[in-house]
Amino acid sequence: MNLSMKSVKSIALFLAIVSLEIVSIFTPAFTQAANLTLTKDTLQSSRISWAGRVKSPTIAGSAHVWIYTAASAPYNSISTANLAPGDALTIGTGSYTVESIVDADEFTLTANLATGDADDTDPIYFAAKPQHVITFTTASAVSNGFFQVLLPADATTPNDGKPDDGGFDFGAGSITLTPTDASGYVFISAYNAATASGDTGCTAPANYHCFEFHYSGTGGNGVAITLTIGNTTGATTPIAPAPAAAHVGTADSYKVIVKNFTPGANPNTATPTDQTSTSIALIESVRVTATVDPTISFTITGVASGQTVCGTGSTTDIDTTAGLNAPASVPFGTMSLNTFKTAAHLLTISTNATNGYTITAVEDDQLGIGGGTTPAIIDTACDSGPCTHLAEQSWETASGHPGFGYSLGAGTGATMAFSNANTFKTKQFAAAVETEAPQTIMSSTGVSDSHTGYICYRLSVNATQAAGDYENLITYTATSSF
Amino acid sequence: MTKPATFSRTIFFITSLIVILTLSLTGARQASAADIGLSINPPLLKVVVRPGKTITNVYKVENLSSTNKILIARLIPFTTADDQGNPNIDPRATAPWLGYFSLANSFIKLNEPFEIKSGQSEQLILSINIPITAPLRDLYATLLVTSYGNSVASSLQGTTLSASIGSNLLISISSSATPSTILKITDFIPEEGKYLKIGDYYILDNITPIFFTAKARNEGDFTAETKGIFKIERNEKEPINMQSVLPQYVLSKSQRKLANMEDDKFYFTPRVGLLGKYSAKIDVRSESSNASTQIDIIFFPGKILLGLAAVLIFLNIIIKFSFSSKTDTSPY
């Protein structure tokens, strides 16, 4: 008991230190999981899937599909707004391709519906399969661990290969996982695992698909990590959700969770070292359309002499490609008695108007001296006539059959009003002065791209024709059909 | 020296004159190989206008020719030329309601010439001012842009051409955005020569493809549209074939051939097992009108039965021939 006061203090200090050590050994500090930062799930496309229903009067053997405009979960797509030409659809059990969108509740397919695929309420699916690129920054160094990504899944049918209204569908197949190595993280592809919601090892949390990315290395703090789920072709990619119930044109939002585990941890039960969540939103695609202005264009081109454009046996004598006002004139020049002179023009028309076009011709009057009324070169009556402005006849003999008329020669695409039949089938021009309606010479009932046709003019005079310069005016009018 | 100098000047003058005359005779005139080319868009305007309202529509007219062109824009009333949607445009036609139309351009007026340079275009701003007292009805007109020759031929022996391009206007003057129409389906029959008609029934062969034709007649005062369905159905409720009707305009008091989406006749290929009574039906529906008609058809295996009959007759002949051959082979 001769201990000095100094000794007592030393012993007390020693015991205090030992006690603290013991307490510290038996009472480990709680580890607080940190947040992974800058976490994003970038989708290849934010386009939502489509799940609707066939509606009567859709029938097998037709390519025309009507859809229900009232939702009945899980078929909440009630408009064609998220469909586009070229989309691959599953209708009933068959595979089809959208050809065109008719309106809000009708579209057409490239092939007719098969029996059994056109029944009322048969399902229609379009599966959007966007690749997921998940990026984040680590919060701590976990050596030789693994990352787990959880994608929200449907509660009832998470892996049937059809779009769901409650989350991503696993796709009834394999999923490609592609991590990118980073400093301290060398990923081991063989250990990657993609497990559908509810399958072994992917039960908690419920209704999530599980994707594990295992790595070797020391890990690190503040390292940017990139993990990819699926491929860009959609072949091994989860199916994006279809519209959720009560989806009204706004985006459906889903939560994606990312966790970092230590090696050997059971992700169903273990607490991750670090974790975070991020949200993704899916919405109908915007159907991009481009408008091409409807238009109609019409061109008259001259035809050189020596051409056979209105049937064999009728060669053009007059060159309408050159000269004053060419090609807007037919300069017959000085006529020999009882001899034909023939000239021609090429008419070209294009229109993207769906109902096609018509070209009509009308003359102001018969060829008259100085453009006057009399004397006139009469409109021809043809050989065994009479041909009229409504009915064509052959006109191959100049002598004894004077006058002025026209024939038609086929070009490309257009429907000509009549055929020359190689005998210079001829009509008179309708005469405005006689209140005759302009006559159609070329037409088409659909879109036309550079339809062409020839019009050939023929003139013959006899000895009784008074001398002078004879003229008239022919008007060609091109209009679209309505 | 005076005479020779004068002589030389005279020779020089005559030579120069000859050269100039020769050049003027042999030198080619400026020949134009140009086309006449025009385009206009839009080629069709369908609009409903309330009385008392004014609307404008811009047309783009382009000169596709290789030379500048003098053009004149006019409005011409038109009527239907046929049942295929073609207009009958009489350039001399006129109507009091043409006064509703004018061009709002600063320098271009209706019925007055204007120039568009080669390869250039002009906008025609068409203003349509419907008076408050205008009768409720349709107006059909064509905005016609006509090209004329740039020069006057003093001694032309022949024909002068002018090219016109037109855009059709279908204007309904109505206080309703969707004026009511009265549309009827007429002349709905199978292809001529492919059926036998007994009473109201059309008997069709059950393995022969068949076309159907029909027309829509608009008995109302406003343009109607032919949007609808053609279908073959059993018991009037089980369609076995369905085709969309091509949407087309049917002008007031006119008729129009109906067509499928390929602008062709309605087409149906029966199959062998198709027998008995069916109906072919056309339903046309639009915001302002509905029309429906149907015909009763009976699919009958005519060709199959004829084929079987021919086979039986042929077999019968063979059998008879065989028997007669056996009889003939008798040694006696």
GROMACS .gro file of N, CA, C and O in nm, chain A residues 142-195:
model
  216
  142VAL      N    1  -1.495  -0.118  -5.318
  142VAL     CA    2  -1.535  -0.253  -5.277
  142VAL      C    3  -1.457  -0.348  -5.367
  142VAL      O    4  -1.482  -0.355  -5.488
  143SER      N    5  -1.362  -0.418  -5.310
  143SER     CA    6  -1.275  -0.501  -5.392
  143SER      C    7  -1.343  -0.633  -5.429
  143SER      O    8  -1.414  -0.693  -5.348
  144ASN      N    9  -1.322  -0.674  -5.554
  144ASN     CA   10  -1.369  -0.804  -5.605
  144ASN      C   11  -1.519  -0.827  -5.582
  144ASN      O   12  -1.562  -0.940  -5.562
  145GLY      N   13  -1.598  -0.722  -5.584
  145GLY     CA   14  -1.742  -0.734  -5.558
  145GLY      C   15  -1.823  -0.745  -5.686
  145GLY      O   16  -1.773  -0.791  -5.789
  146PHE      N   17  -1.945  -0.700  -5.677
  146PHE     CA   18  -2.029  -0.699  -5.797
  146PHE      C   19  -2.136  -0.592  -5.785
  146PHE      O   20  -2.174  -0.549  -5.676
  147PHE      N   21  -2.180  -0.548  -5.904
  147PHE     CA   22  -2.290  -0.454  -5.911
  147PHE      C   23  -2.417  -0.531  -5.948
  147PHE      O   24  -2.412  -0.626  -6.026
  148GLN      N   25  -2.527  -0.489  -5.892
  148GLN     CA   26  -2.656  -0.545  -5.931
  148GLN      C   27  -2.746  -0.431  -5.979
  148GLN      O   28  -2.759  -0.328  -5.912
  149VAL      N   29  -2.806  -0.451  -6.097
  149VAL     CA   30  -2.902  -0.355  -6.151
  149VAL      C   31  -3.040  -0.420  -6.148
  149VAL      O   32  -3.056  -0.535  -6.191
  150LEU      N   33  -3.138  -0.349  -6.095
  150LEU     CA   34  -3.275  -0.401  -6.085
  150LEU      C   35  -3.366  -0.319  -6.176
  150LEU      O   36  -3.378  -0.198  -6.160
  151LEU      N   37  -3.428  -0.388  -6.274
  151LEU     CA   38  -3.526  -0.322  -6.363
  151LEU      C   39  -3.666  -0.360  -6.320
  151LEU      O   40  -3.693  -0.478  -6.296
  152PRO      N   41  -3.757  -0.266  -6.312
  152PRO     CA   42  -3.893  -0.297  -6.268
  152PRO      C   43  -3.963  -0.395  -6.361
  152PRO      O   44  -3.950  -0.385  -6.484
  153ALA      N   45  -4.034  -0.491  -6.302
  153ALA     CA   46  -4.100  -0.595  -6.380
  153ALA      C   47  -4.248  -0.599  -6.346
  153ALA      O   48  -4.292  -0.549  -6.242
  154ASP      N   49  -4.326  -0.657  -6.437
  154ASP     CA   50  -4.470  -0.672  -6.415
  154ASP      C   51  -4.494  -0.778  -6.306
  154ASP      O   52  -4.419  -0.875  -6.295
  155ALA      N   53  -4.596  -0.759  -6.227
  155ALA     CA   54  -4.622  -0.850  -6.115
  155ALA      C   55  -4.677  -0.984  -6.161
  155ALA      O   56  -4.658  -1.086  -6.095
  156THR      N   57  -4.745  -0.987  -6.278
  156THR     CA   58  -4.813  -1.111  -6.317
  156THR      C   59  -4.743  -1.189  -6.427
  156THR      O   60  -4.728  -1.311  -6.417
  157THR      N   61  -4.701  -1.121  -6.531
  157THR     CA   62  -4.640  -1.193  -6.645
  157THR      C   63  -4.507  -1.126  -6.681
  157THR      O   64  -4.496  -1.065  -6.787
  158PRO      N   65  -4.406  -1.139  -6.595
  158PRO     CA   66  -4.283  -1.063  -6.619
  158PRO      C   67  -4.192  -1.124  -6.725
  158PRO      O   68  -4.094  -1.062  -6.764
  159ASN      N   69  -4.224  -1.245  -6.772
  159ASN     CA   70  -4.129  -1.311  -6.862
  159ASN      C   71  -4.202  -1.395  -6.966
  159ASN      O   72  -4.168  -1.509  -6.991
  160ASP      N   73  -4.305  -1.335  -7.030
  160ASP     CA   74  -4.378  -1.410  -7.132
  160ASP      C   75  -4.348  -1.359  -7.273
  160ASP      O   76  -4.412  -1.402  -7.370
  161GLY      N   77  -4.256  -1.266  -7.285
  161GLY     CA   78  -4.219  -1.217  -7.417
  161GLY      C   79  -4.317  -1.119  -7.477
  161GLY      O   80  -4.308  -1.087  -7.595
  162LYS      N   81  -4.412  -1.072  -7.396
  162LYS     CA   82  -4.509  -0.974  -7.445
  162LYS      C   83  -4.500  -0.849  -7.360
  162LYS      O   84  -4.472  -0.856  -7.240
  163PRO      N   85  -4.526  -0.734  -7.420
  163PRO     CA   86  -4.519  -0.611  -7.341
  163PRO      C   87  -4.619  -0.615  -7.226
  163PRO      O   88  -4.732  -0.664  -7.240
  164ASP      N   89  -4.577  -0.565  -7.110
  164ASP     CA   90  -4.661  -0.562  -6.991
  164ASP      C   91  -4.697  -0.419  -6.956
  164ASP      O   92  -4.627  -0.325  -6.993
  165ASP      N   93  -4.805  -0.405  -6.882
  165ASP     CA   94  -4.846  -0.270  -6.842
  165ASP      C   95  -4.791  -0.232  -6.706
  165ASP      O   96  -4.820  -0.124  -6.655
  166GLY      N   97  -4.709  -0.323  -6.644
  166GLY     CA   98  -4.657  -0.293  -6.510
  166GLY      C   99  -4.506  -0.286  -6.503
  166GLY      O  100  -4.451  -0.269  -6.394
  167GLY      N  101  -4.436  -0.300  -6.612
  167GLY     CA  102  -4.290  -0.293  -6.609
  167GLY      C  103  -4.231  -0.361  -6.731
  167GLY      O  104  -4.303  -0.397  -6.826
  168PHE      N  105  -4.099  -0.378  -6.725
  168PHE     CA  106  -4.029  -0.441  -6.838
  168PHE      C  107  -4.057  -0.592  -6.839
  168PHE      O  108  -4.064  -0.655  -6.733
  169ASP      N  109  -4.069  -0.646  -6.958
  169ASP     CA  110  -4.079  -0.791  -6.970
  169ASP      C  111  -3.939  -0.844  -7.002
  169ASP      O  112  -3.866  -0.785  -7.082
  170PHE      N  113  -3.904  -0.955  -6.940
  170PHE     CA  114  -3.770  -1.010  -6.957
  170PHE      C  115  -3.746  -1.054  -7.101
  170PHE      O  116  -3.633  -1.061  -7.146
  171GLY      N  117  -3.854  -1.085  -7.171
  171GLY     CA  118  -3.841  -1.118  -7.312
  171GLY      C  119  -3.838  -1.264  -7.344
  171GLY      O  120  -3.818  -1.303  -7.460
  172ALA      N  121  -3.857  -1.349  -7.245
  172ALA     CA  122  -3.862  -1.494  -7.265
  172ALA      C  123  -3.737  -1.546  -7.336
  172ALA      O  124  -3.744  -1.638  -7.417
  173GLY      N  125  -3.624  -1.486  -7.306
  173GLY     CA  126  -3.499  -1.532  -7.367
  173GLY      C  127  -3.381  -1.482  -7.287
  173GLY      O  128  -3.395  -1.446  -7.170
  174SER      N  129  -3.265  -1.484  -7.350
  174SER     CA  130  -3.145  -1.438  -7.279
  174SER      C  131  -3.127  -1.288  -7.300
  174SER      O  132  -3.177  -1.231  -7.396
  175ILE      N  133  -3.057  -1.228  -7.205
  175ILE     CA  134  -3.029  -1.085  -7.210
  175ILE      C  135  -2.878  -1.065  -7.215
  175ILE      O  136  -2.803  -1.125  -7.137
  176THR      N  137  -2.835  -0.979  -7.305
  176THR     CA  138  -2.692  -0.951  -7.317
  176THR      C  139  -2.652  -0.847  -7.212
  176THR      O  140  -2.717  -0.743  -7.199
  177LEU      N  141  -2.544  -0.877  -7.137
  177LEU     CA  142  -2.490  -0.781  -7.038
  177LEU      C  143  -2.349  -0.743  -7.081
  177LEU      O  144  -2.265  -0.829  -7.106
  178THR      N  145  -2.324  -0.615  -7.089
  178THR     CA  146  -2.194  -0.569  -7.137
  178THR      C  147  -2.141  -0.457  -7.047
  178THR      O  148  -2.175  -0.340  -7.066
  179PRO      N  149  -2.058  -0.492  -6.947
  179PRO     CA  150  -1.996  -0.389  -6.865
  179PRO      C  151  -1.868  -0.338  -6.930
  179PRO      O  152  -1.810  -0.405  -7.015
  180THR      N  153  -1.829  -0.220  -6.891
  180THR     CA  154  -1.706  -0.161  -6.944
  180THR      C  155  -1.604  -0.151  -6.832
  180THR      O  156  -1.633  -0.093  -6.726
  181ASP      N  157  -1.486  -0.208  -6.855
  181ASP     CA  158  -1.381  -0.204  -6.752
  181ASP      C  159  -1.344  -0.061  -6.718
  181ASP      O  160  -1.347   0.028  -6.804
  182ALA      N  161  -1.310  -0.040  -6.591
  182ALA     CA  162  -1.265   0.091  -6.546
  182ALA      C  163  -1.151   0.072  -6.447
  182ALA      O  164  -1.119  -0.042  -6.409
  183SER      N  165  -1.092   0.179  -6.402
  183SER     CA  166  -0.978   0.169  -6.311
  183SER      C  167  -1.021   0.101  -6.180
  183SER      O  168  -1.111   0.149  -6.110
  184GLY      N  169  -0.961  -0.012  -6.152
  184GLY     CA  170  -0.996  -0.087  -6.031
  184GLY      C  171  -1.110  -0.184  -6.052
  184GLY      O  172  -1.149  -0.255  -5.959
  185TYR      N  173  -1.166  -0.187  -6.173
  185TYR     CA  174  -1.281  -0.274  -6.201
  185TYR      C  175  -1.255  -0.349  -6.332
  185TYR      O  176  -1.263  -0.291  -6.441
  186VAL      N  177  -1.221  -0.476  -6.323
  186VAL     CA  178  -1.206  -0.561  -6.442
  186VAL      C  179  -1.320  -0.662  -6.438
  186VAL      O  180  -1.324  -0.750  -6.352
  187PHE      N  181  -1.413  -0.645  -6.527
  187PHE     CA  182  -1.535  -0.726  -6.521
  187PHE      C  183  -1.511  -0.867  -6.574
  187PHE      O  184  -1.432  -0.887  -6.668
  188ILE      N  185  -1.577  -0.961  -6.512
  188ILE     CA  186  -1.561  -1.102  -6.546
  188ILE      C  187  -1.692  -1.147  -6.611
  188ILE      O  188  -1.792  -1.172  -6.543
  189SER      N  189  -1.690  -1.154  -6.743
  189SER     CA  190  -1.813  -1.181  -6.817
  189SER      C  191  -1.878  -1.312  -6.774
  189SER      O  192  -2.001  -1.324  -6.770
  190ALA      N  193  -1.794  -1.411  -6.743
  190ALA     CA  194  -1.848  -1.543  -6.709
  190ALA      C  195  -1.936  -1.539  -6.585
  190ALA      O  196  -2.022  -1.626  -6.565
  191TYR      N  197  -1.914  -1.441  -6.501
  191TYR     CA  198  -1.992  -1.433  -6.377
  191TYR      C  199  -2.114  -1.341  -6.388
  191TYR      O  200  -2.191  -1.329  -6.293
  192ASN      N  201  -2.128  -1.274  -6.502
  192ASN     CA  202  -2.247  -1.189  -6.519
  192ASN      C  203  -2.372  -1.276  -6.515
  192ASN      O  204  -2.370  -1.391  -6.558
  193ALA      N  205  -2.479  -1.222  -6.466
  193ALA     CA  206  -2.602  -1.302  -6.456
  193ALA      C  207  -2.724  -1.214  -6.478
  193ALA      O  208  -2.735  -1.104  -6.420
  194ALA      N  209  -2.813  -1.261  -6.565
  194ALA     CA  210  -2.941  -1.192  -6.587
  194ALA      C  211  -3.052  -1.287  -6.546
  194ALA      O  212  -3.062  -1.398  -6.598
  195THR      N  213  -3.133  -1.245  -6.450
  195THR     CA  214  -3.235  -1.334  -6.395
  195THR      C  215  -3.370  -1.262  -6.396
  195THR      O  216  -3.380  -1.146  -6.353
   0.00000   0.00000   0.00000
